[in-house]
mmCIF file with all atom_site columns, C-alpha atoms in Angstrom:
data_model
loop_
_atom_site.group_PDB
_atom_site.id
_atom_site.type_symbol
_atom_site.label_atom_id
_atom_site.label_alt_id
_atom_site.label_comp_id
_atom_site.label_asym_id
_atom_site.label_entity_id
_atom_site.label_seq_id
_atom_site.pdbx_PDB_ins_code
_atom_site.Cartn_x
_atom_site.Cartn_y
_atom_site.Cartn_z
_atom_site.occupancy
_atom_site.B_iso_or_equiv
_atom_site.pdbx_formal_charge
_atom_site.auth_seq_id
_atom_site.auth_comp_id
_atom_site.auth_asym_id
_atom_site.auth_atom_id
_atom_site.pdbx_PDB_model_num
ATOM 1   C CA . UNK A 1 1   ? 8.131   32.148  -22.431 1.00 0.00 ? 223 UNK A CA 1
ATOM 2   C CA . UNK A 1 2   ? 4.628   31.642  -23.629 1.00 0.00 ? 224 UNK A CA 1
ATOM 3   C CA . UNK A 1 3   ? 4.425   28.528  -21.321 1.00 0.00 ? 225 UNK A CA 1
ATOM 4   C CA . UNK A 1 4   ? 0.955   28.028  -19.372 1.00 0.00 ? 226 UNK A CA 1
ATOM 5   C CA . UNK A 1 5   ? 1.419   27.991  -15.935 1.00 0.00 ? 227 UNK A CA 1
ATOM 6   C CA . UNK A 1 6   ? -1.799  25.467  -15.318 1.00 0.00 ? 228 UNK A CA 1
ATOM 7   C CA . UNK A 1 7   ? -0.748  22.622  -17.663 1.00 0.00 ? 229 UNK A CA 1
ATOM 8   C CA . UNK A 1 8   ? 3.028   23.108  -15.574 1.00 0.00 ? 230 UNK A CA 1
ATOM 9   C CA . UNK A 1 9   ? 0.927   22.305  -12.528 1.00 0.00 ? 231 UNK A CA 1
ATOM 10  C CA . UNK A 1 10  ? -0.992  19.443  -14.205 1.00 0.00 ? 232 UNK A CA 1
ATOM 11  C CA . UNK A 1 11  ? 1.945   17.854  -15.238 1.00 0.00 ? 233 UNK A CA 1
ATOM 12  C CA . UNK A 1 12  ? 3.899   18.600  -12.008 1.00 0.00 ? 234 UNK A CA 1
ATOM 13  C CA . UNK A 1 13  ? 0.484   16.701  -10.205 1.00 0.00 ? 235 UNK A CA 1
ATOM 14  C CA . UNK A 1 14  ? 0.474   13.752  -12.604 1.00 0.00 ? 236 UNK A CA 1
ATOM 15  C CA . UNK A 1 15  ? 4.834   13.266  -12.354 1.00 0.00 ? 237 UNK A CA 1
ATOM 16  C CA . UNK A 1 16  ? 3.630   13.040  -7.882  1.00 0.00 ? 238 UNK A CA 1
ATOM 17  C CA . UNK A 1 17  ? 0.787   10.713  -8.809  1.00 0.00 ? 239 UNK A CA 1
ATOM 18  C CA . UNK A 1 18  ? 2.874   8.433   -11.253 1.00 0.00 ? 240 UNK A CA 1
ATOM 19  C CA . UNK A 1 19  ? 5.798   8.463   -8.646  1.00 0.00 ? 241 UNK A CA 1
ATOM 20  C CA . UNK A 1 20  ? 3.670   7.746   -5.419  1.00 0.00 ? 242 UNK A CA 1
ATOM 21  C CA . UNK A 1 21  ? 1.605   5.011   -7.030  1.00 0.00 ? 243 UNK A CA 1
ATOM 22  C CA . UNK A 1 22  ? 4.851   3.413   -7.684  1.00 0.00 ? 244 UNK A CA 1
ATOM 23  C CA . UNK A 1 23  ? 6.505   3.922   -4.332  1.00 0.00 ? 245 UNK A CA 1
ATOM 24  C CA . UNK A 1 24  ? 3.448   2.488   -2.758  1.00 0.00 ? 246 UNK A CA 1
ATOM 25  C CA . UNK A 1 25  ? 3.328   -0.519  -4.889  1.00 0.00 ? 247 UNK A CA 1
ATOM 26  C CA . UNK A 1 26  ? 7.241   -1.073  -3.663  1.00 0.00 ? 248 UNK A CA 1
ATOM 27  C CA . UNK A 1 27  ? 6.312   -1.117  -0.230  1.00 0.00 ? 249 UNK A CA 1
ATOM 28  C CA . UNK A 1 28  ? 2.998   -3.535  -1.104  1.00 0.00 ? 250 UNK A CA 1
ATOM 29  C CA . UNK A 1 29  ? 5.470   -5.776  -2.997  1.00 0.00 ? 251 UNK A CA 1
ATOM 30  C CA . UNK A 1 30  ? 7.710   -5.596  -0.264  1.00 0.00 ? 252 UNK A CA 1
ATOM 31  C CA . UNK A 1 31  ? 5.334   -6.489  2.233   1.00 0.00 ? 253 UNK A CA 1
ATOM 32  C CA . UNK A 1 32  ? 4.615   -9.703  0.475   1.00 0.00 ? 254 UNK A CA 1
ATOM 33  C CA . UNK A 1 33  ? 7.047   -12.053 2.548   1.00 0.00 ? 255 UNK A CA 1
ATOM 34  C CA . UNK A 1 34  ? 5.489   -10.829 5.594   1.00 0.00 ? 256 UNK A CA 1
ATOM 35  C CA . UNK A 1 35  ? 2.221   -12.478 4.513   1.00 0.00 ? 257 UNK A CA 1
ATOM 36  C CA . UNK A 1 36  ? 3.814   -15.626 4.279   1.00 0.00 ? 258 UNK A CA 1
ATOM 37  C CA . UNK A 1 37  ? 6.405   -15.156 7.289   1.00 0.00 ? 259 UNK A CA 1
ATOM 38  C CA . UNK A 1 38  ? 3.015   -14.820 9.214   1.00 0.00 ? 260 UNK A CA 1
ATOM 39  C CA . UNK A 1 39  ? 1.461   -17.332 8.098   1.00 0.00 ? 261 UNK A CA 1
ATOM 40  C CA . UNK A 1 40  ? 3.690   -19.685 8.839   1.00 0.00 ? 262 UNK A CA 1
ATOM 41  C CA . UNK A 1 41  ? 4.280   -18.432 12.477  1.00 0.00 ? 263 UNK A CA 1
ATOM 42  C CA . UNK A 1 42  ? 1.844   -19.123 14.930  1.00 0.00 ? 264 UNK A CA 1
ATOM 43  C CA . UNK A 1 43  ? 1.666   -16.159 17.142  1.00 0.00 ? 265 UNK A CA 1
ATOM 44  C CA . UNK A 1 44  ? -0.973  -15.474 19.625  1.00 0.00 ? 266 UNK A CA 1
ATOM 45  C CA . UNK A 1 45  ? -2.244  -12.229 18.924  1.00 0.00 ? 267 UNK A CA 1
ATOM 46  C CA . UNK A 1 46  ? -3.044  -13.071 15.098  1.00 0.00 ? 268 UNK A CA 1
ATOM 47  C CA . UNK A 1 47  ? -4.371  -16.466 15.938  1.00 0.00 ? 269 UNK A CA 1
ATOM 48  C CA . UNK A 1 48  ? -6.742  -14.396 18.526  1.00 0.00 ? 270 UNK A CA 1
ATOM 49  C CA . UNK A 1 49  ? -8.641  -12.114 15.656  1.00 0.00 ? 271 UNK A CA 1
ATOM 50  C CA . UNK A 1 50  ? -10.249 -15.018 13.952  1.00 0.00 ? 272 UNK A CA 1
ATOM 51  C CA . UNK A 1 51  ? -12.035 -18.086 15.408  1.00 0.00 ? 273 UNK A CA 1
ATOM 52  C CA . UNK A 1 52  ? -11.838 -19.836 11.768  1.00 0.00 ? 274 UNK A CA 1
ATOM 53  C CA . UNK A 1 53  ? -8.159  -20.018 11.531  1.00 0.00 ? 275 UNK A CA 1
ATOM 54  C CA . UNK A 1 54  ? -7.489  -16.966 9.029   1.00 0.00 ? 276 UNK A CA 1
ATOM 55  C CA . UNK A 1 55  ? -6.164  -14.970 12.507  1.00 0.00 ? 277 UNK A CA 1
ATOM 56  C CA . UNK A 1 56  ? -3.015  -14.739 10.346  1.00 0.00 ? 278 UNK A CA 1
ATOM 57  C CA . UNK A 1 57  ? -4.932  -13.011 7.204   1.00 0.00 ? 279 UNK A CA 1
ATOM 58  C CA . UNK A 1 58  ? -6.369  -10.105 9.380   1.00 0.00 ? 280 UNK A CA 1
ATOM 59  C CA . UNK A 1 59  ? -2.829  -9.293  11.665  1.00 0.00 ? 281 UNK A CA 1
ATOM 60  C CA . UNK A 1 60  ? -1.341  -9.172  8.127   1.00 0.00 ? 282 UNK A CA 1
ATOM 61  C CA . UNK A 1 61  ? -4.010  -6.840  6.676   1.00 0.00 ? 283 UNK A CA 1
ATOM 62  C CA . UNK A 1 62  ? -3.902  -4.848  9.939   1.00 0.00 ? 284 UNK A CA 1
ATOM 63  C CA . UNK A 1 63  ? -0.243  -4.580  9.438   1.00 0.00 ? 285 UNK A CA 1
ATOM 64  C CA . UNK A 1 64  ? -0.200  -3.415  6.309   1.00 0.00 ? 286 UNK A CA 1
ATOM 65  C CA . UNK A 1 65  ? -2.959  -0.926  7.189   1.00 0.00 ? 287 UNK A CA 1
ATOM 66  C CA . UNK A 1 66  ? -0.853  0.572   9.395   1.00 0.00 ? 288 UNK A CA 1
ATOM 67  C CA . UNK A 1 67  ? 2.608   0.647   7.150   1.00 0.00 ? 289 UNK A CA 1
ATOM 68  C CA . UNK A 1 68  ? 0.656   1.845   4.223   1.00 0.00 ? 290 UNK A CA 1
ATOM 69  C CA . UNK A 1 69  ? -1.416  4.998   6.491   1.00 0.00 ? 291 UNK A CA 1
ATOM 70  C CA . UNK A 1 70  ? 2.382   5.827   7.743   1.00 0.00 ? 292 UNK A CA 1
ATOM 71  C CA . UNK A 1 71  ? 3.768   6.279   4.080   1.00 0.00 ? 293 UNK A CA 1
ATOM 72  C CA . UNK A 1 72  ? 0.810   7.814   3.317   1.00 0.00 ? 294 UNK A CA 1
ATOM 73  C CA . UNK A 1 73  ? 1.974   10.467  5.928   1.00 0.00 ? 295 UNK A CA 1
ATOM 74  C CA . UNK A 1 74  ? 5.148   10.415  4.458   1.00 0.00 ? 296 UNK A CA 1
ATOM 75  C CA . UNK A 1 75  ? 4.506   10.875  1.076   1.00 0.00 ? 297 UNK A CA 1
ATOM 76  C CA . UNK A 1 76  ? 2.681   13.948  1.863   1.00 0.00 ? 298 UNK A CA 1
ATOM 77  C CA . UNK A 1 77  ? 5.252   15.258  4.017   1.00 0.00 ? 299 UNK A CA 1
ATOM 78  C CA . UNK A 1 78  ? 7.808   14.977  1.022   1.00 0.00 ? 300 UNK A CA 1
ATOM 79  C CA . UNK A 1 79  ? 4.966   16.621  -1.391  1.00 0.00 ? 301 UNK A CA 1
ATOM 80  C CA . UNK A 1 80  ? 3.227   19.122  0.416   1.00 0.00 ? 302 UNK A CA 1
ATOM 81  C CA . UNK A 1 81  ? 2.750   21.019  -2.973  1.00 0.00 ? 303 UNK A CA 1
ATOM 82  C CA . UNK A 1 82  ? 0.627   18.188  -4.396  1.00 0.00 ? 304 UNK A CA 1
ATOM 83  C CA . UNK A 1 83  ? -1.222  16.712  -1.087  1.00 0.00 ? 305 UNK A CA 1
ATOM 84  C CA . UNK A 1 84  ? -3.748  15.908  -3.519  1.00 0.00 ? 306 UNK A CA 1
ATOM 85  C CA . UNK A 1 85  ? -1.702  14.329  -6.267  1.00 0.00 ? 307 UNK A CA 1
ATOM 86  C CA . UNK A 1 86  ? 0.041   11.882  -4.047  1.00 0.00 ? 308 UNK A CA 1
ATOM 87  C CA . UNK A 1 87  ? -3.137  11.012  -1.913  1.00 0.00 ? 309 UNK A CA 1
ATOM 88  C CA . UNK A 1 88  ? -4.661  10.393  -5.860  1.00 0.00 ? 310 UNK A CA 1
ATOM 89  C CA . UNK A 1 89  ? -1.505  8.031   -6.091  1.00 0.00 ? 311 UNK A CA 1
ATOM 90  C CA . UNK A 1 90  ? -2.020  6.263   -3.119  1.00 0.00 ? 312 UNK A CA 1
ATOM 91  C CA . UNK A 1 91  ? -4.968  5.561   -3.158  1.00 0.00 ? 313 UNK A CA 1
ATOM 92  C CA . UNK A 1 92  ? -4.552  4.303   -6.784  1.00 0.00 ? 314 UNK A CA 1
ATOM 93  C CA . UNK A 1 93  ? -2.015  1.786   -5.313  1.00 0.00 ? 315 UNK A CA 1
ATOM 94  C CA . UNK A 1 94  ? -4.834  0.431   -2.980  1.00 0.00 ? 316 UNK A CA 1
ATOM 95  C CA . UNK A 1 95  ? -6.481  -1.287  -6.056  1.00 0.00 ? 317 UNK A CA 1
ATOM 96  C CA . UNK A 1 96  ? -3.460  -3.964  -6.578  1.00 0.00 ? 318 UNK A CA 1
ATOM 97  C CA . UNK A 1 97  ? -2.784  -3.992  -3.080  1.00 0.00 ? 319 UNK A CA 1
ATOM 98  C CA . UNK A 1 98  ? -6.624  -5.651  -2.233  1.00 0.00 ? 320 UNK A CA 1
ATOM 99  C CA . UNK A 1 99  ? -6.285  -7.325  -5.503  1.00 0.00 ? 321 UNK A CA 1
ATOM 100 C CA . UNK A 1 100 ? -2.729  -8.927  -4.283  1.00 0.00 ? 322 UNK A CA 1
ATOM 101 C CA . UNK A 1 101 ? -4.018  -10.121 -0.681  1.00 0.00 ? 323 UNK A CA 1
ATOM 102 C CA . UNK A 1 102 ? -6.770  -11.769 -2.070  1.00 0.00 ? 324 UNK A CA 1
ATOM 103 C CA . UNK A 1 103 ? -4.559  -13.557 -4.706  1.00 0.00 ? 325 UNK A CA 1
ATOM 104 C CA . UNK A 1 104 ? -1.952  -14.329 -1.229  1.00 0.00 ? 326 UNK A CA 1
ATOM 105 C CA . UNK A 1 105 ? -5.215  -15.800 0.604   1.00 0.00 ? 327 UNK A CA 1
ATOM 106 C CA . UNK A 1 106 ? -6.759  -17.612 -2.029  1.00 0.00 ? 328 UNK A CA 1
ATOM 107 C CA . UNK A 1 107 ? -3.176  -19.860 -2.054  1.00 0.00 ? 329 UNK A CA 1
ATOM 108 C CA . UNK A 1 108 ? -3.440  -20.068 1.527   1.00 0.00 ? 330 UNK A CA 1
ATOM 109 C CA . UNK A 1 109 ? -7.010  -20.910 2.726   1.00 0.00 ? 331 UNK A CA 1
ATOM 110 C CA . UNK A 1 110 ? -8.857  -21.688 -0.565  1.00 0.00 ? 332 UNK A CA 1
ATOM 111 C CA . UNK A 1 111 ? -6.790  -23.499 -2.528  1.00 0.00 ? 333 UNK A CA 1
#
């Protein structure tokens, strides 16, 4: 009865944040075979993006680009309450995401 109807919307945003950051780290952690599965497969059109051999790197990170801007769209589809709350959590999600593919290329090309 003597709740506060802002702090119920607070924690309604943070509970979409929380839950879309860790639906999009799924998906990232999910995409992680297709890195290597790429890799390993030479095929034309991700050989063609590079001229020093790391064609492979960029049709991945395209790919993913893609996968991750379509459950973007999802995840604000499902909460169009909180657009702003899950964008927050997506985008959140985009810091272990660059952090991961740079970890996946170093073993590939650097190391």
């Amino acid at each position: 009865m003597g709740e506060n109807v802002a702090m119920i919307g607070e924690e309604r945003g943070s509970r979409v944040t929380a839950s879309v950051f860790g639906r999009t780290l799924w998906v990232i952690a999910g995409a992680i075979p297709f890195f290597y599965l790429a890799a390993g497969a030479e095929v034309a059109w991700m050989e063609g993006l590079s001229d020093n051999g790391t064609g492979s790197v960029i049709g991945t990170a395209l790919t993913w680009a893609v996968l991750l801007a379509l459950f973007l769209g999802a995840m604000l589809y499902r909460f169009r309450g909180a657009k702003i709350a899950a964008a927050s959590g997506w985008a959140l999600s985009l810091l272990p995401a660059v952090g991961l593919f740079a970890l996946l290329y170093s073993y590939m090309y650097v190391g």
